[in-house]
Amino acid sequence: MTAITSTAYSRDLGDELRRLREKFTNLTGFAFAEQLGWDPSKVSNIENGKARASEIDLVQYLMTCGRDSAFFERFRGRYRYAFDPYVVLVPDNLRTLAMTEAQAKTITTYDALTMPGLIQTPEYARALFTEGGHAALEDIEKHVQLRMDRQAILRRPKRPECLFYVHELALQIRVGDARIMEEQYLRLLFNSHILRIVPMSAGAAIATRSARMLFKFEKHIPVAYAETDVAQVFAHDGKAIADSREFFKWLETHALDEGQSRSLLTRYVSGLREDFHEQPRAELA
């Protein structure tokens, strides 16, 4: 069992505490610690998610920030699970995922049915949310913008090292119209240096595996991540991380290399353009 010193969720909630301190007290971490009678390192460790705050610590921290008992109870309800080896969150809580992506040194992903969120076009993402039929128009635009905002990490000077495995099924499933798919294929081609296609010939066993991500950091233990329509799972347990590493090693042996992936994508783009020219005309009565 891996020793859990911090988790994706503890770092997220610690950062939430830091933002509360800065918003409601205007005190530095050192001055805040002095007001509480704490060692400054204690404030730093709690705000960085490295140390679990006791209930008394949370009461003192939040009351100093001017929060009431109702706020404390709500925060405590979330914080009690922050250091668990497996953290399960609601699917629309994107803050923890975005923060994990932003802190990661390497990100490895696998998707069988859709394009990876970090390299989706806005139109593809919008069509995904729209065809899902579960969100109002204003919520769809909010989700699309959040997804595009997450992609900013790929434009940073010190961006994470990424590798996206995409099953060929995701290329075949039509999302939106042909123009949306063409633009999405071109986005994949632009990122082909960090993309590997898993071909249909790899077999059904790979196609049925769930989408997942593996994050590695400079100073934290890795995080294995998976999501469904009902939950996000952040796993920090040693076995879960080892299983994810083995899965991606296995996937590497079945995926096309960079050149082969680019060639396959080019064929899909060409196929779409041929469809544009071969669309049947309406027959005259």
CSV table of C-alpha atoms in Angstrom, one decimal, residues 8-275:
chain,number,residue,atom,x,y,z
A,8,ALA,CA,-5.7,15.3,-5.9
A,9,TYR,CA,-8.7,16.1,-3.7
A,10,SER,CA,-6.8,17.2,-0.6
A,11,ARG,CA,-4.7,19.6,-2.8
A,12,ASP,CA,-7.9,20.9,-4.3
A,13,LEU,CA,-9.6,21.5,-0.9
A,14,GLY,CA,-6.4,22.9,0.5
A,15,ASP,CA,-6.3,25.4,-2.3
A,16,GLU,CA,-9.9,26.3,-1.6
A,17,LEU,CA,-8.9,27.1,2.0
A,18,ARG,CA,-6.1,29.3,0.7
A,19,ARG,CA,-8.5,31.2,-1.5
A,20,LEU,CA,-10.8,31.7,1.4
A,21,ARG,CA,-8.0,33.1,3.5
A,22,GLU,CA,-6.9,35.5,0.8
A,23,LYS,CA,-10.5,36.6,0.1
A,24,PHE,CA,-11.8,37.2,3.6
A,25,THR,CA,-8.7,38.1,5.6
A,26,ASN,CA,-6.2,39.7,3.3
A,27,LEU,CA,-3.5,38.1,5.5
A,28,THR,CA,-0.4,36.3,4.3
A,29,GLY,CA,0.0,32.7,5.3
A,30,PHE,CA,2.6,33.8,7.9
A,31,ALA,CA,0.3,36.4,9.4
A,32,PHE,CA,-2.6,34.1,9.4
A,33,ALA,CA,-0.6,31.4,11.2
A,34,GLU,CA,0.5,34.1,13.8
A,35,GLN,CA,-3.2,35.0,14.4
A,36,LEU,CA,-4.1,31.4,14.9
A,37,GLY,CA,-1.1,30.7,17.1
A,38,TRP,CA,0.1,28.1,14.6
A,39,ASP,CA,3.5,27.4,13.1
A,40,PRO,CA,3.6,28.9,9.6
A,41,SER,CA,4.4,25.4,8.1
A,42,LYS,CA,1.1,24.1,9.4
A,43,VAL,CA,-0.8,26.6,7.4
A,44,SER,CA,1.3,25.9,4.4
A,45,ASN,CA,0.9,22.1,4.7
A,46,ILE,CA,-2.9,22.3,5.1
A,47,GLU,CA,-3.3,24.7,2.2
A,48,ASN,CA,-1.1,22.5,-0.1
A,49,GLY,CA,-3.0,19.4,0.9
A,50,LYS,CA,0.0,17.8,2.5
A,51,ALA,CA,-1.4,17.5,6.0
A,52,ARG,CA,-4.9,16.6,7.2
A,53,ALA,CA,-6.4,19.3,9.3
A,54,SER,CA,-8.2,18.1,12.4
A,55,GLU,CA,-11.8,19.3,13.0
A,56,ILE,CA,-10.5,21.8,15.6
A,57,ASP,CA,-8.0,23.1,13.0
A,58,LEU,CA,-10.8,23.5,10.4
A,59,VAL,CA,-13.1,25.3,12.9
A,60,GLN,CA,-10.3,27.7,13.9
A,61,TYR,CA,-9.3,28.2,10.2
A,62,LEU,CA,-12.8,28.8,8.9
A,63,MET,CA,-14.0,30.9,11.8
A,64,THR,CA,-10.9,33.2,11.4
A,65,CYS,CA,-12.0,33.5,7.7
A,66,GLY,CA,-15.4,34.7,9.0
A,67,ARG,CA,-17.3,31.6,7.9
A,68,ASP,CA,-20.3,30.3,9.9
A,69,SER,CA,-21.1,26.9,11.4
A,70,ALA,CA,-23.2,25.9,8.4
A,71,PHE,CA,-20.2,26.6,6.0
A,72,PHE,CA,-18.0,24.5,8.3
A,73,GLU,CA,-20.4,21.5,8.3
A,74,ARG,CA,-20.6,21.6,4.5
A,75,PHE,CA,-16.8,21.8,4.1
A,76,ARG,CA,-16.2,19.2,6.7
A,77,GLY,CA,-18.5,16.8,4.8
A,78,ARG,CA,-16.2,17.0,1.8
A,79,TYR,CA,-12.9,17.2,3.7
A,80,ARG,CA,-13.4,14.0,5.6
A,81,TYR,CA,-12.7,12.0,2.4
A,82,ALA,CA,-9.9,14.2,1.1
A,83,PHE,CA,-7.1,11.8,2.0
A,84,ASP,CA,-8.8,8.5,1.1
A,85,PRO,CA,-6.9,6.3,-1.4
A,86,TYR,CA,-10.0,6.4,-3.6
A,87,VAL,CA,-11.9,9.6,-3.9
A,88,VAL,CA,-15.3,9.6,-5.7
A,89,LEU,CA,-16.7,12.9,-6.9
A,90,VAL,CA,-19.7,14.1,-8.8
A,91,PRO,CA,-19.1,14.3,-12.6
A,92,ASP,CA,-19.6,18.0,-12.9
A,93,ASN,CA,-16.9,18.9,-10.3
A,94,LEU,CA,-14.2,19.8,-12.9
A,95,ARG,CA,-12.1,21.9,-10.5
A,96,THR,CA,-10.2,18.9,-9.0
A,97,LEU,CA,-9.6,17.4,-12.5
A,98,ALA,CA,-8.4,20.7,-13.9
A,99,MET,CA,-6.1,21.3,-11.0
A,100,THR,CA,-4.7,17.8,-11.3
A,101,GLU,CA,-4.0,18.4,-15.0
A,102,ALA,CA,-2.4,21.7,-14.3
A,103,GLN,CA,0.0,20.2,-11.7
A,104,ALA,CA,0.9,17.1,-13.7
A,105,LYS,CA,4.3,16.5,-15.2
A,106,THR,CA,3.0,13.8,-17.5
A,107,ILE,CA,-0.5,12.9,-18.6
A,108,THR,CA,-1.4,9.7,-20.4
A,109,THR,CA,-5.0,9.0,-21.5
A,110,TYR,CA,-7.1,6.4,-23.3
A,111,ASP,CA,-10.5,7.0,-24.9
A,112,ALA,CA,-12.5,4.3,-26.8
A,113,LEU,CA,-15.6,6.2,-27.8
A,114,THR,CA,-14.7,10.0,-27.9
A,115,MET,CA,-11.8,12.2,-28.6
A,116,PRO,CA,-9.7,13.2,-25.5
A,117,GLY,CA,-11.1,16.3,-23.9
A,118,LEU,CA,-7.8,18.1,-23.9
A,119,ILE,CA,-7.7,18.1,-27.8
A,120,GLN,CA,-11.4,18.4,-28.6
A,121,THR,CA,-12.5,21.3,-30.8
A,122,PRO,CA,-15.2,23.6,-29.4
A,123,GLU,CA,-17.7,22.4,-32.0
A,124,TYR,CA,-17.0,18.7,-31.3
A,125,ALA,CA,-17.4,19.3,-27.5
A,126,ARG,CA,-20.6,21.3,-28.0
A,127,ALA,CA,-22.1,18.5,-30.2
A,128,LEU,CA,-21.2,15.9,-27.6
A,129,PHE,CA,-23.0,17.8,-24.9
A,130,THR,CA,-25.9,18.6,-27.1
A,131,GLU,CA,-26.5,15.1,-28.3
A,132,GLY,CA,-26.3,13.9,-24.7
A,133,GLY,CA,-29.6,15.7,-24.2
A,134,HIS,CA,-29.2,16.2,-20.5
A,135,ALA,CA,-28.2,19.9,-20.2
A,136,ALA,CA,-29.8,23.3,-20.9
A,137,LEU,CA,-28.3,25.4,-23.6
A,138,GLU,CA,-26.6,27.8,-21.1
A,139,ASP,CA,-25.1,24.8,-19.2
A,140,ILE,CA,-23.8,23.4,-22.5
A,141,GLU,CA,-21.9,26.6,-23.3
A,142,LYS,CA,-20.5,26.7,-19.8
A,143,HIS,CA,-19.3,23.1,-20.1
A,144,VAL,CA,-17.7,23.8,-23.5
A,145,GLN,CA,-15.9,26.9,-22.2
A,146,LEU,CA,-14.6,24.9,-19.1
A,147,ARG,CA,-13.3,22.2,-21.4
A,148,MET,CA,-11.6,24.8,-23.6
A,149,ASP,CA,-10.1,26.5,-20.6
A,150,ARG,CA,-8.6,23.2,-19.5
A,151,GLN,CA,-6.7,23.0,-22.8
A,152,ALA,CA,-4.6,26.1,-21.8
A,153,ILE,CA,-2.2,23.8,-20.1
A,154,LEU,CA,-1.0,22.6,-23.6
A,155,ARG,CA,-0.1,26.1,-24.5
A,156,ARG,CA,2.1,26.8,-21.5
A,157,PRO,CA,5.9,27.1,-21.9
A,158,LYS,CA,6.3,24.3,-19.3
A,159,ARG,CA,3.4,22.2,-20.4
A,160,PRO,CA,2.9,18.6,-19.2
A,161,GLU,CA,4.2,15.8,-21.4
A,162,CYS,CA,1.1,14.2,-22.9
A,163,LEU,CA,0.3,11.0,-24.7
A,164,PHE,CA,-3.2,10.4,-26.0
A,165,TYR,CA,-4.3,6.9,-27.0
A,166,VAL,CA,-7.5,7.0,-29.0
A,167,HIS,CA,-9.4,3.9,-30.3
A,168,GLU,CA,-10.3,3.9,-33.9
A,169,LEU,CA,-14.0,3.5,-32.8
A,170,ALA,CA,-13.8,7.2,-31.7
A,171,LEU,CA,-12.9,8.1,-35.2
A,172,GLN,CA,-15.8,6.2,-36.6
A,173,ILE,CA,-18.5,7.5,-34.3
A,174,ARG,CA,-20.1,10.6,-35.9
A,175,VAL,CA,-20.5,13.5,-33.5
A,176,GLY,CA,-22.3,16.4,-35.1
A,177,ASP,CA,-22.0,16.7,-38.9
A,178,ALA,CA,-19.2,15.9,-41.3
A,179,ARG,CA,-17.7,19.4,-41.0
A,180,ILE,CA,-17.4,19.1,-37.3
A,181,MET,CA,-15.7,15.7,-37.7
A,182,GLU,CA,-13.3,17.0,-40.3
A,183,GLU,CA,-12.2,19.8,-38.0
A,184,GLN,CA,-11.7,17.4,-35.2
A,185,TYR,CA,-9.7,15.0,-37.4
A,186,LEU,CA,-7.5,18.0,-38.4
A,187,ARG,CA,-7.0,18.9,-34.7
A,188,LEU,CA,-5.8,15.3,-34.1
A,189,LEU,CA,-3.5,15.6,-37.0
A,190,PHE,CA,-2.0,18.8,-35.6
A,191,ASN,CA,-1.4,16.9,-32.4
A,192,SER,CA,-0.2,13.7,-34.0
A,193,HIS,CA,3.1,13.9,-32.2
A,194,ILE,CA,1.3,13.1,-28.9
A,195,LEU,CA,-1.4,10.9,-30.4
A,196,ARG,CA,-1.5,7.1,-30.9
A,197,ILE,CA,-4.4,5.4,-32.6
A,198,VAL,CA,-5.5,1.9,-31.4
A,199,PRO,CA,-6.8,0.2,-34.6
A,200,MET,CA,-9.9,-1.9,-34.9
A,201,SER,CA,-7.6,-4.9,-35.6
A,202,ALA,CA,-6.4,-4.7,-31.9
A,203,GLY,CA,-9.5,-6.6,-31.0
A,204,ALA,CA,-12.6,-6.3,-28.8
A,205,ALA,CA,-10.8,-6.6,-25.4
A,206,ILE,CA,-9.2,-3.1,-25.8
A,207,ALA,CA,-12.3,-1.5,-27.2
A,208,THR,CA,-14.3,-2.5,-24.2
A,209,ARG,CA,-11.9,-1.0,-21.6
A,210,SER,CA,-13.1,2.2,-19.9
A,211,ALA,CA,-11.6,5.7,-20.6
A,212,ARG,CA,-8.9,6.5,-18.1
A,213,MET,CA,-6.0,8.9,-17.3
A,214,LEU,CA,-2.7,8.5,-15.5
A,215,PHE,CA,-1.1,11.6,-14.0
A,216,LYS,CA,2.5,11.8,-12.8
A,217,PHE,CA,4.0,14.7,-10.8
A,218,GLU,CA,7.3,16.0,-9.6
A,219,LYS,CA,6.6,15.9,-5.9
A,220,HIS,CA,3.4,13.9,-5.5
A,221,ILE,CA,2.5,10.2,-6.0
A,222,PRO,CA,0.8,9.4,-9.3
A,223,VAL,CA,-3.0,9.5,-9.7
A,224,ALA,CA,-5.0,7.1,-11.7
A,225,TYR,CA,-8.3,8.6,-12.9
A,226,ALA,CA,-11.5,7.2,-14.5
A,227,GLU,CA,-14.9,8.7,-15.1
A,228,THR,CA,-18.5,7.7,-16.0
A,229,ASP,CA,-21.7,9.6,-16.4
A,230,VAL,CA,-22.3,9.4,-12.6
A,231,ALA,CA,-18.9,9.7,-11.0
A,232,GLN,CA,-15.2,10.7,-11.2
A,233,VAL,CA,-12.7,8.4,-9.4
A,234,PHE,CA,-9.3,9.6,-8.3
A,235,ALA,CA,-7.2,6.6,-7.2
A,236,HIS,CA,-4.0,7.0,-5.2
A,237,ASP,CA,-3.6,3.4,-4.1
A,238,GLY,CA,-0.5,1.7,-5.2
A,239,LYS,CA,-2.3,-1.2,-6.8
A,240,ALA,CA,-4.5,1.1,-8.9
A,241,ILE,CA,-1.5,3.0,-10.1
A,242,ALA,CA,0.4,-0.1,-10.9
A,243,ASP,CA,-2.6,-1.5,-12.8
A,244,SER,CA,-2.8,1.7,-14.8
A,245,ARG,CA,0.8,1.6,-15.7
A,246,GLU,CA,0.5,-2.0,-16.9
A,247,PHE,CA,-2.6,-1.1,-18.9
A,248,PHE,CA,-0.7,1.6,-20.8
A,249,LYS,CA,2.3,-0.6,-21.4
A,250,TRP,CA,-0.1,-3.2,-22.9
A,251,LEU,CA,-1.9,-0.5,-24.9
A,252,GLU,CA,1.5,0.6,-26.4
A,253,THR,CA,2.1,-2.8,-27.9
A,254,HIS,CA,-1.3,-2.6,-29.8
A,255,ALA,CA,-1.3,1.0,-30.8
A,256,LEU,CA,0.0,2.4,-34.1
A,257,ASP,CA,3.1,4.5,-34.1
A,258,GLU,CA,3.1,8.2,-34.8
A,259,GLY,CA,3.5,7.9,-38.6
A,260,GLN,CA,0.9,5.1,-38.8
A,261,SER,CA,-1.6,7.1,-36.7
A,262,ARG,CA,-1.1,10.1,-38.9
A,263,SER,CA,-1.7,8.0,-42.1
A,264,LEU,CA,-4.9,6.5,-40.7
A,265,LEU,CA,-6.2,10.0,-39.7
A,266,THR,CA,-5.4,11.3,-43.2
A,267,ARG,CA,-7.5,8.5,-44.7
A,268,TYR,CA,-10.4,9.5,-42.4
A,269,VAL,CA,-10.1,13.1,-43.6
A,270,SER,CA,-10.0,12.0,-47.2
A,271,GLY,CA,-13.0,9.7,-46.7
A,272,LEU,CA,-15.1,12.6,-45.3
A,273,ARG,CA,-14.1,14.9,-48.2
A,274,GLU,CA,-15.1,12.2,-50.7
A,275,ASP,CA,-18.5,11.9,-48.9
